[in-house]
Short mmCIF file of C-alpha atoms in Angstrom, two decimals:
data_model
loop_
_atom_site.label_atom_id
_atom_site.label_comp_id
_atom_site.label_asym_id
_atom_site.label_seq_id
_atom_site.Cartn_x
_atom_site.Cartn_y
_atom_site.Cartn_z
CA MET A 788 96.49 56.33 10.13
CA ILE A 789 99.80 58.03 10.89
CA TYR A 790 98.39 59.87 13.88
CA ARG A 791 96.80 56.73 15.30
CA ASN A 792 100.06 54.80 14.96
CA ALA A 793 101.92 57.63 16.64
CA ILE A 794 99.59 57.47 19.62
CA ILE A 795 99.90 53.67 19.87
CA PHE A 796 103.68 53.67 19.71
CA GLY A 797 103.89 56.61 22.07
CA LEU A 798 101.88 54.70 24.65
CA LEU A 799 104.02 51.62 24.08
CA ALA A 800 107.23 53.56 24.58
CA SER A 801 105.99 55.12 27.81
CA ALA A 802 104.32 51.99 29.23
CA SER A 803 107.30 51.07 31.34
CA THR A 804 107.28 54.53 32.90
CA LEU A 805 103.57 54.52 33.61
CA PHE A 806 103.74 51.13 35.36
CA ALA A 807 107.21 51.44 36.82
CA GLY A 808 108.13 49.32 39.75
CA GLN A 809 111.10 49.62 42.08
CA THR A 810 114.13 51.48 40.79
CA TRP A 811 117.20 49.24 40.89
CA THR A 812 120.84 50.24 40.93
CA LEU A 813 123.50 47.85 39.68
CA GLU A 814 124.48 47.06 43.27
CA ASP A 815 120.83 46.30 44.11
CA CYS A 816 120.55 43.89 41.20
CA LEU A 817 123.79 42.10 42.10
CA LYS A 818 122.74 41.77 45.74
CA GLN A 819 119.27 40.49 44.85
CA ALA A 820 120.61 37.93 42.40
CA LYS A 821 123.20 36.63 44.87
CA SER A 822 120.61 36.17 47.59
CA LYS A 823 117.71 34.78 45.53
CA ASN A 824 119.09 33.10 42.45
CA ILE A 825 118.36 29.36 42.38
CA LEU A 826 121.98 28.54 41.54
CA MET A 827 123.07 30.15 44.79
CA GLU A 828 120.43 28.18 46.68
CA THR A 829 121.85 24.98 45.19
CA ALA A 830 125.39 26.03 46.10
CA LYS A 831 124.34 26.63 49.72
CA LEU A 832 122.79 23.15 49.88
CA LYS A 833 126.10 21.69 48.69
CA GLU A 834 127.86 23.53 51.50
CA GLN A 835 125.48 21.95 54.02
CA ALA A 836 126.09 18.52 52.49
CA ALA A 837 129.85 19.08 52.82
CA ASP A 838 129.42 19.93 56.52
CA ILE A 839 127.44 16.73 57.07
CA SER A 840 130.12 14.71 55.29
CA ILE A 841 132.80 16.12 57.60
CA LYS A 842 130.75 15.25 60.69
CA GLN A 843 130.08 11.74 59.46
CA THR A 844 133.75 11.14 58.74
CA LYS A 845 134.84 12.43 62.15
CA THR A 846 132.41 10.13 63.98
CA ASN A 847 134.44 7.12 62.81
CA ARG A 848 136.98 8.08 65.47
CA TYR A 849 134.51 7.53 68.28
CA PRO A 850 133.10 4.31 69.79
CA SER A 851 129.77 3.02 68.61
CA VAL A 852 127.18 1.66 71.06
CA SER A 853 124.01 -0.26 70.29
CA ALA A 854 121.33 -2.01 72.31
CA ASN A 855 119.37 -5.06 71.24
CA ILE A 856 116.17 -6.71 72.43
CA ASN A 857 115.17 -10.04 70.89
CA ASN A 858 111.86 -11.86 71.44
CA THR A 859 111.72 -15.46 70.23
CA LEU A 860 108.80 -17.88 70.24
CA TYR A 861 109.64 -21.46 69.20
CA ASP A 862 108.49 -25.02 69.77
CA ASN A 863 109.86 -28.60 69.93
CA PRO A 864 107.03 -30.71 68.46
CA PHE A 865 108.85 -34.04 68.78
CA ASN A 866 109.98 -33.68 72.40
CA ASP A 867 108.01 -35.05 75.34
CA GLY A 868 108.50 -31.90 77.36
CA PRO A 869 106.90 -28.50 76.89
CA LYS A 870 106.17 -27.68 73.28
CA ASP A 871 105.96 -23.90 73.03
CA HIS A 872 108.86 -21.83 74.30
CA TYR A 873 109.47 -18.14 74.73
CA ASN A 874 112.90 -16.55 74.95
CA LEU A 875 113.79 -12.91 75.71
CA SER A 876 117.36 -11.66 75.40
CA VAL A 877 118.67 -8.15 75.96
CA GLY A 878 122.14 -6.81 75.40
CA LEU A 879 124.41 -3.81 75.00
CA ASN A 880 127.27 -3.85 72.47
CA GLY A 881 130.07 -1.40 71.86
CA SER A 882 133.02 -1.22 69.49
CA TRP A 883 135.90 1.18 68.97
CA THR A 884 138.35 1.15 66.11
CA LEU A 885 141.76 1.76 67.62
CA TRP A 886 143.70 1.64 64.39
CA ASP A 887 142.59 1.56 60.75
CA GLY A 888 145.82 2.41 59.00
CA GLY A 889 145.06 6.15 59.03
CA VAL A 890 141.92 5.84 56.88
CA THR A 891 139.77 7.93 59.22
CA THR A 892 142.34 10.72 59.46
CA LEU A 893 142.87 10.83 55.70
CA SER A 894 139.13 10.71 55.03
CA THR A 895 138.53 13.56 57.45
CA GLU A 896 141.23 15.65 55.82
CA ALA A 897 139.73 14.89 52.39
CA SER A 898 136.26 15.92 53.60
CA GLU A 899 137.58 19.18 55.03
CA LEU A 900 139.39 19.93 51.77
CA SER A 901 136.20 19.11 49.88
CA LYS A 902 134.38 21.68 52.00
CA GLN A 903 136.96 24.30 51.00
CA ALA A 904 136.47 23.36 47.34
CA VAL A 905 132.70 23.66 47.74
CA LEU A 906 133.09 27.13 49.26
CA GLN A 907 135.22 28.19 46.30
CA ASN A 908 132.61 26.71 43.96
CA THR A 909 130.00 28.84 45.69
CA LYS A 910 132.12 31.93 45.04
CA GLN A 911 132.54 30.87 41.41
CA THR A 912 128.78 30.42 41.10
CA GLU A 913 128.35 33.88 42.58
CA ARG A 914 130.78 35.29 40.03
CA THR A 915 128.88 33.60 37.20
CA ILE A 916 125.59 35.06 38.41
CA GLN A 917 127.17 38.51 38.75
CA GLU A 918 128.56 38.26 35.23
CA ASN A 919 125.13 37.38 33.87
CA VAL A 920 123.56 40.26 35.78
CA LEU A 921 126.20 42.68 34.49
CA ASN A 922 125.53 41.60 30.90
CA ALA A 923 121.77 41.90 31.35
CA TYR A 924 122.03 45.25 33.14
CA MET A 925 124.28 46.83 30.51
CA ASN A 926 122.19 45.37 27.69
CA LEU A 927 119.11 46.94 29.27
CA LEU A 928 120.84 50.32 29.59
CA ALA A 929 121.90 50.18 25.94
CA ALA A 930 118.40 49.08 24.88
CA GLN A 931 116.83 51.95 26.80
CA GLU A 932 119.19 54.47 25.20
CA LYS A 933 118.36 53.07 21.77
CA LEU A 934 114.68 53.31 22.66
CA THR A 935 115.14 56.98 23.51
CA THR A 936 116.83 57.52 20.15
CA ALA A 937 114.07 55.61 18.34
CA ASN A 938 111.36 57.57 20.14
CA ALA A 939 112.98 60.88 19.21
CA SER A 940 113.22 59.70 15.60
CA VAL A 941 109.50 58.93 15.55
CA GLU A 942 108.64 62.35 16.94
CA LEU A 943 110.92 64.05 14.43
CA ALA A 944 109.54 62.01 11.51
CA GLN A 945 105.98 62.73 12.65
CA ALA A 946 106.64 66.46 12.87
CA GLU A 947 108.29 66.39 9.47
CA PHE A 948 105.33 64.56 7.95
CA GLU A 949 102.93 67.13 9.38
CA ASN A 950 105.04 69.91 7.87
CA TYR A 951 105.25 68.13 4.52
CA THR A 952 101.48 67.68 4.51
CA LYS A 953 101.06 71.46 4.75
CA LEU A 954 103.70 71.99 2.02
CA PHE A 955 101.96 69.46 -0.23
CA GLU A 956 98.61 71.18 0.28
CA ALA A 957 100.31 74.45 -0.64
CA GLY A 958 101.80 72.84 -3.75
CA SER A 959 105.41 73.28 -2.60
CA ILE A 960 106.38 69.58 -2.73
CA THR A 961 105.38 66.60 -4.82
CA LYS A 962 103.21 63.68 -3.88
CA LYS A 963 106.31 61.47 -3.98
CA ASP A 964 108.00 63.51 -1.26
CA LEU A 965 104.88 63.33 0.91
CA THR A 966 104.64 59.56 0.42
CA GLN A 967 108.30 59.08 1.30
CA SER A 968 107.80 61.15 4.44
CA GLN A 969 104.82 59.01 5.39
CA SER A 970 106.84 55.86 4.74
CA ASN A 971 109.65 57.24 6.88
CA VAL A 972 107.23 57.67 9.80
CA LEU A 973 106.11 54.05 9.50
CA GLN A 974 109.69 52.83 9.34
CA LYS A 975 110.63 54.82 12.43
CA GLN A 976 107.60 53.45 14.26
CA ALA A 977 108.65 49.91 13.35
CA ALA A 978 112.13 50.67 14.66
CA LEU A 979 110.56 52.02 17.84
CA LEU A 980 108.60 48.81 18.28
CA SER A 981 111.76 46.76 17.82
CA ALA A 982 113.59 48.95 20.36
CA GLN A 983 110.74 48.57 22.87
CA LEU A 984 110.73 44.79 22.44
CA SER A 985 114.48 44.77 23.02
CA VAL A 986 113.95 46.70 26.26
CA ASN A 987 111.24 44.27 27.35
CA THR A 988 113.43 41.24 26.56
CA SER A 989 116.37 42.70 28.47
CA LYS A 990 114.11 43.45 31.44
CA THR A 991 112.80 39.89 31.43
CA THR A 992 116.33 38.47 31.42
CA LEU A 993 117.40 40.69 34.31
CA ARG A 994 114.21 40.05 36.26
CA GLN A 995 114.60 36.28 35.92
CA LEU A 996 118.20 36.44 37.11
CA MET A 997 116.98 38.24 40.22
CA GLU A 998 114.09 35.75 40.67
CA LEU A 999 111.50 38.52 40.70
CA PRO A 1000 107.81 37.86 39.94
CA ALA A 1001 106.68 38.10 36.33
CA ASP A 1002 104.35 41.02 36.98
CA GLU A 1003 107.08 43.30 38.36
CA ASP A 1004 108.29 45.92 35.90
CA ILE A 1005 111.77 46.93 37.04
CA GLN A 1006 113.42 50.27 36.38
CA ILE A 1007 117.19 50.71 36.48
CA VAL A 1008 119.50 53.68 36.71
CA ASP A 1009 122.68 54.26 34.75
CA PRO A 1010 125.69 54.05 37.10
CA ASN A 1011 127.90 55.76 34.49
CA THR A 1012 125.89 58.87 33.66
CA ASP A 1013 128.92 61.12 34.22
CA ILE A 1014 131.11 59.19 31.77
CA SER A 1015 130.96 60.63 28.28
CA SER A 1016 134.28 59.41 26.89
CA PRO A 1017 136.62 56.41 27.35
CA ASP A 1018 139.28 58.91 28.37
CA SER A 1019 137.34 59.32 31.63
CA LEU A 1020 137.81 55.65 32.47
CA GLU A 1021 140.68 54.22 34.46
CA ALA A 1022 143.50 53.01 32.23
CA LEU A 1023 143.71 49.26 31.73
CA PRO A 1024 146.71 47.56 33.38
CA PRO A 1025 149.19 45.57 31.26
CA TYR A 1026 147.68 42.28 30.10
CA ASP A 1027 150.24 40.04 31.83
CA GLN A 1028 149.72 41.81 35.14
CA LEU A 1029 145.94 41.64 34.76
CA LEU A 1030 145.98 37.92 33.98
CA ALA A 1031 148.27 37.19 36.94
CA ASP A 1032 146.05 39.18 39.32
CA ILE A 1033 142.91 37.43 38.08
CA ARG A 1034 144.45 33.96 38.33
CA ARG A 1035 145.53 34.68 41.90
CA VAL A 1036 141.99 35.46 43.12
CA ASN A 1037 139.89 33.27 40.81
CA PRO A 1038 137.71 30.90 42.91
CA GLY A 1039 137.38 28.40 40.08
CA LEU A 1040 141.15 27.84 39.94
CA LYS A 1041 141.26 27.55 43.71
CA SER A 1042 138.45 25.00 43.71
CA ASP A 1043 140.09 22.84 41.06
CA SER A 1044 143.46 23.05 42.86
CA ILE A 1045 141.83 21.88 46.09
CA ALA A 1046 140.05 19.11 44.16
CA ILE A 1047 143.47 17.73 43.21
CA LEU A 1048 144.48 17.61 46.88
CA VAL A 1049 141.23 15.80 47.69
CA ALA A 1050 141.91 13.26 44.95
CA GLN A 1051 145.42 12.69 46.32
CA LYS A 1052 143.99 12.06 49.80
CA ASN A 1053 141.46 9.61 48.36
CA THR A 1054 144.26 7.77 46.59
CA LYS A 1055 146.01 7.28 49.94
CA VAL A 1056 142.74 6.14 51.50
CA ALA A 1057 142.29 3.56 48.76
CA SER A 1058 145.79 2.20 49.35
CA LYS A 1059 144.93 1.65 53.03
CA ASN A 1060 142.29 -0.95 52.13
CA SER A 1061 144.84 -3.72 52.79
CA SER A 1062 146.08 -2.20 56.06
CA VAL A 1063 145.88 -3.98 59.39
CA SER A 1064 143.02 -2.74 61.59
CA ILE A 1065 142.61 -3.08 65.35
CA SER A 1066 139.30 -2.76 67.15
CA LEU A 1067 138.18 -2.97 70.76
CA GLY A 1068 134.81 -4.54 71.50
CA ALA A 1069 132.62 -4.93 74.58
CA ASN A 1070 129.20 -6.39 75.21
CA ALA A 1071 126.88 -7.21 78.08
CA GLY A 1072 123.63 -9.13 78.01
CA SER A 1073 121.16 -11.47 79.68
CA GLY A 1074 117.76 -13.00 79.07
CA ILE A 1075 114.88 -15.11 80.32
CA ARG A 1076 113.24 -18.28 79.09
CA ALA A 1077 109.71 -19.52 79.61
CA TRP A 1078 107.45 -22.21 78.20
CA HIS A 1079 103.69 -22.35 77.83
CA THR A 1080 102.24 -25.81 77.27
CA ASN A 1081 103.37 -29.40 77.64
CA GLY A 1082 102.73 -32.24 75.27
CA ASN A 1083 99.13 -33.01 76.39
CA GLY A 1084 98.11 -29.34 76.11
CA THR A 1085 98.12 -28.47 79.83
CA THR A 1086 100.06 -25.53 81.15
CA THR A 1087 103.28 -26.40 82.92
CA THR A 1088 104.99 -23.11 83.70
CA ALA A 1089 103.52 -20.07 82.09
CA PRO A 1090 104.19 -16.52 83.15
CA VAL A 1091 101.59 -15.45 80.63
CA THR A 1092 98.70 -17.64 81.84
CA GLY A 1093 99.47 -17.09 85.52
CA VAL A 1094 99.20 -20.66 86.81
CA THR A 1095 102.03 -19.87 89.24
CA THR A 1096 101.88 -16.79 91.42
CA GLU A 1097 103.02 -13.44 90.14
CA SER A 1098 105.68 -13.05 92.84
CA SER A 1099 107.21 -16.47 92.14
CA ASN A 1100 107.34 -15.68 88.40
CA GLU A 1101 109.07 -12.40 89.09
CA ASN A 1102 111.61 -14.09 91.37
CA ARG A 1103 112.26 -16.78 88.78
CA PHE A 1104 112.79 -14.17 86.04
CA ILE A 1105 115.14 -12.17 88.24
CA ARG A 1106 117.15 -15.31 88.97
CA GLN A 1107 117.31 -16.05 85.24
CA LEU A 1108 118.49 -12.55 84.48
CA LYS A 1109 121.19 -12.79 87.15
CA SER A 1110 122.36 -16.24 86.21
CA GLY A 1111 122.25 -15.48 82.48
CA TYR A 1112 124.05 -12.16 82.65
CA GLN A 1113 127.49 -12.01 81.07
CA HIS A 1114 129.82 -9.33 79.78
CA SER A 1115 132.98 -9.48 77.71
CA LEU A 1116 135.81 -7.41 76.38
CA SER A 1117 137.58 -8.28 73.13
CA LEU A 1118 140.48 -7.02 71.10
CA GLY A 1119 140.30 -7.84 67.40
CA ILE A 1120 143.09 -7.63 64.83
CA ASN A 1121 142.17 -7.88 61.17
CA ILE A 1122 145.00 -8.75 58.79
CA PRO A 1123 144.00 -8.72 55.10
CA ILE A 1124 145.86 -11.39 53.14
CA VAL A 1125 144.05 -11.83 49.82
CA ASP A 1126 141.40 -9.34 48.74
CA ARG A 1127 141.03 -10.52 45.13
CA GLY A 1128 142.42 -7.26 43.72
CA VAL A 1129 139.96 -4.96 45.49
CA THR A 1130 142.67 -2.65 46.83
CA THR A 1131 144.45 -2.48 43.49
CA SER A 1132 141.22 -1.57 41.71
CA LYS A 1133 140.39 1.12 44.25
CA VAL A 1134 143.86 2.64 43.97
CA LEU A 1135 143.71 2.67 40.16
CA GLN A 1136 140.27 4.32 40.22
CA ALA A 1137 141.51 6.92 42.70
CA GLN A 1138 144.53 7.62 40.51
CA ILE A 1139 142.23 8.10 37.52
CA ASN A 1140 140.15 10.57 39.53
CA GLU A 1141 143.32 12.39 40.49
CA ALA A 1142 144.41 12.64 36.84
CA GLU A 1143 140.93 13.88 35.86
CA SER A 1144 141.13 16.58 38.55
CA GLN A 1145 144.47 17.74 37.18
CA MET A 1146 143.07 17.82 33.64
CA ALA A 1147 140.04 19.79 34.84
CA LEU A 1148 142.35 22.37 36.41
CA MET A 1149 144.37 22.67 33.21
CA GLU A 1150 141.22 23.02 31.10
CA PHE A 1151 139.72 25.65 33.39
CA SER A 1152 143.00 27.56 33.41
CA LYS A 1153 143.11 27.60 29.60
CA ASN A 1154 139.49 28.72 29.31
CA LEU A 1155 140.05 31.45 31.87
CA GLU A 1156 143.10 32.71 29.99
CA ASN A 1157 141.17 32.71 26.70
CA ASN A 1158 138.24 34.57 28.27
CA ILE A 1159 140.48 37.21 29.84
CA GLU A 1160 142.38 37.69 26.59
CA LYS A 1161 139.13 38.21 24.66
CA LEU A 1162 137.78 40.51 27.36
CA TYR A 1163 140.97 42.58 27.35
CA ILE A 1164 140.96 42.91 23.56
CA ASN A 1165 137.24 43.76 23.59
CA ALA A 1166 137.86 46.48 26.18
CA ILE A 1167 140.63 48.08 24.11
CA SER A 1168 138.63 47.70 20.90
CA ALA A 1169 135.48 49.14 22.49
CA ASP A 1170 137.43 52.17 23.72
CA MET A 1171 138.71 52.79 20.20
CA GLN A 1172 135.24 52.25 18.70
CA TRP A 1173 133.77 54.61 21.28
CA LYS A 1174 136.16 57.39 20.27
CA ALA A 1175 135.60 56.67 16.59
CA ALA A 1176 131.82 56.66 17.07
CA GLN A 1177 131.98 60.06 18.79
CA LEU A 1178 133.86 61.49 15.84
CA GLN A 1179 131.50 59.82 13.41
CA LEU A 1180 128.48 61.20 15.28
CA GLU A 1181 129.93 64.71 15.11
CA ALA A 1182 130.55 64.31 11.39
CA GLU A 1183 127.05 62.93 10.69
CA THR A 1184 125.46 65.67 12.79
CA GLU A 1185 127.21 68.33 10.76
CA ALA A 1186 126.39 66.52 7.50
CA THR A 1187 122.72 66.33 8.49
CA ALA A 1188 122.63 70.05 9.19
CA VAL A 1189 124.11 70.68 5.75
CA ALA A 1190 121.63 68.27 4.17
CA GLU A 1191 118.73 70.12 5.78
CA GLU A 1192 119.92 73.38 4.26
CA GLN A 1193 120.42 71.71 0.89
CA ARG A 1194 116.99 70.14 1.04
CA SER A 1195 115.42 73.49 1.86
CA ALA A 1196 117.22 74.99 -1.12
CA GLY A 1197 116.16 72.10 -3.35
CA ALA A 1198 119.76 71.07 -4.01
CA ILE A 1199 119.21 67.40 -3.00
CA THR A 1200 116.29 65.05 -3.23
CA TYR A 1201 114.23 63.98 -0.26
CA THR A 1202 115.63 60.45 -0.68
CA ASP A 1203 119.18 61.74 -0.21
CA PHE A 1204 118.03 63.74 2.79
CA LEU A 1205 116.47 60.65 4.42
CA ALA A 1206 119.63 58.66 3.75
CA GLN A 1207 121.67 61.25 5.61
CA LYS A 1208 119.24 61.23 8.53
CA ASN A 1209 119.51 57.45 8.70
CA ASN A 1210 123.29 57.78 8.75
CA LEU A 1211 122.95 60.05 11.78
CA GLU A 1212 120.73 57.56 13.61
CA THR A 1213 123.11 54.72 12.77
CA ALA A 1214 125.97 56.76 14.23
CA LYS A 1215 123.98 57.26 17.44
CA VAL A 1216 123.30 53.53 17.73
CA THR A 1217 126.95 52.70 17.02
CA LEU A 1218 128.03 55.11 19.74
CA THR A 1219 125.60 53.52 22.20
CA ASN A 1220 126.87 50.02 21.41
CA ALA A 1221 130.52 51.02 21.73
CA LYS A 1222 129.92 52.93 24.96
CA TYR A 1223 128.17 50.12 26.80
CA THR A 1224 130.49 47.47 25.39
CA SER A 1225 133.41 49.40 26.85
CA LEU A 1226 131.68 49.95 30.20
CA LEU A 1227 130.65 46.28 30.38
CA ALA A 1228 134.21 45.14 29.68
CA ARG A 1229 135.53 47.32 32.51
CA LYS A 1230 132.89 46.02 34.93
CA LEU A 1231 133.70 42.42 34.00
CA ILE A 1232 137.39 43.04 34.57
CA ASP A 1233 136.58 44.43 38.03
CA LEU A 1234 134.46 41.34 38.65
CA TYR A 1235 137.26 38.96 37.69
CA LEU A 1236 139.62 40.91 39.93
CA GLY A 1237 137.28 40.40 42.87
CA LYS A 1238 136.50 44.11 43.26
CA MET A 1239 132.74 43.45 43.26
CA ASP A 1240 132.66 40.76 45.97
#
């Protein structure tokens, strides 16, 4: 049973190596996520929408031209003359707003500012994706290191059980010791399974962030293989300096600051609702008129039925077009007098939006400060835990060596010996957690500082 389980868990632990896909560095993962993540796709669509909004707003400065063609068929049933009539009118209309109180200019400026805010939002989205990738990448590295530790523990427990089986057959140990050794193997195999599942979960999270297919088994490399102590890391800057540097380059703060400017522009636009506007208009048009049947049902003049000759119809239509043609030029001045509170309502709503933008900036600023403070404390704490874990690992390694000698001499029970071995494995796991927590905190600080853009 023990041997079969060992084979199964050995295959499970090595499955990712046997079916390994592309090897990914941290930079590869960040690049892939930025280019393929669905949040970035959405952000790019918002940028396109902002460009369209700017173009639409700018077109209000230019004249508008439209053509119209109207076909009308009508009758006069109570007249003695022709009953059915046909009327065709064609025209060309144009208008140009000469003055709208500055609404177009303000709206254009607001749209351009909105585009800047959208660009900063895209950068903030990119930062969020990078942060998620960093967390997933470091979690996967830690999980893989724990898997290595768990796999080594299984091999050691298996070898120990084989040795204890020989000692039991020789009568050197009791049945209880052999049973405990067998139980220890099963426990280590269960821990190995848990470690492998943790690796698989971390891989799935990272793979989904990079929008890779479900059947791709990714392999990553440790970018910090040469770092064995927190003393090898760059010293953290003073907290106040770090916070100031992060606030200066944070795209979220920039976006919210620009959003306030947009809201202020929109407030001015709303106040212009009661402004005088001046527009220039021009139109040109003509048409023809024809009738089909008279009161007794006979055709009188009908270009459709062809009672008259084609040439005479054409001449008559040309004369109608010439005689009916007219063009005009107009200058309109609109002076709002009473708008039933529409302008006031729009201004109040715009002022509310402006206040909400200011509150959003304040809230984001507070959250950013809280996050940086926690990150800074976590980095310092992780460094200290890393150093403490190294010392603890050294102590547990020495204690385990002593316990092995004592167990060989019969000075301690097998239960005490297993407890010491578990202490050693716990120290290894603690060191792994502290190491990658420290490295993750440093990477996140670099990210917030814009060093990974």
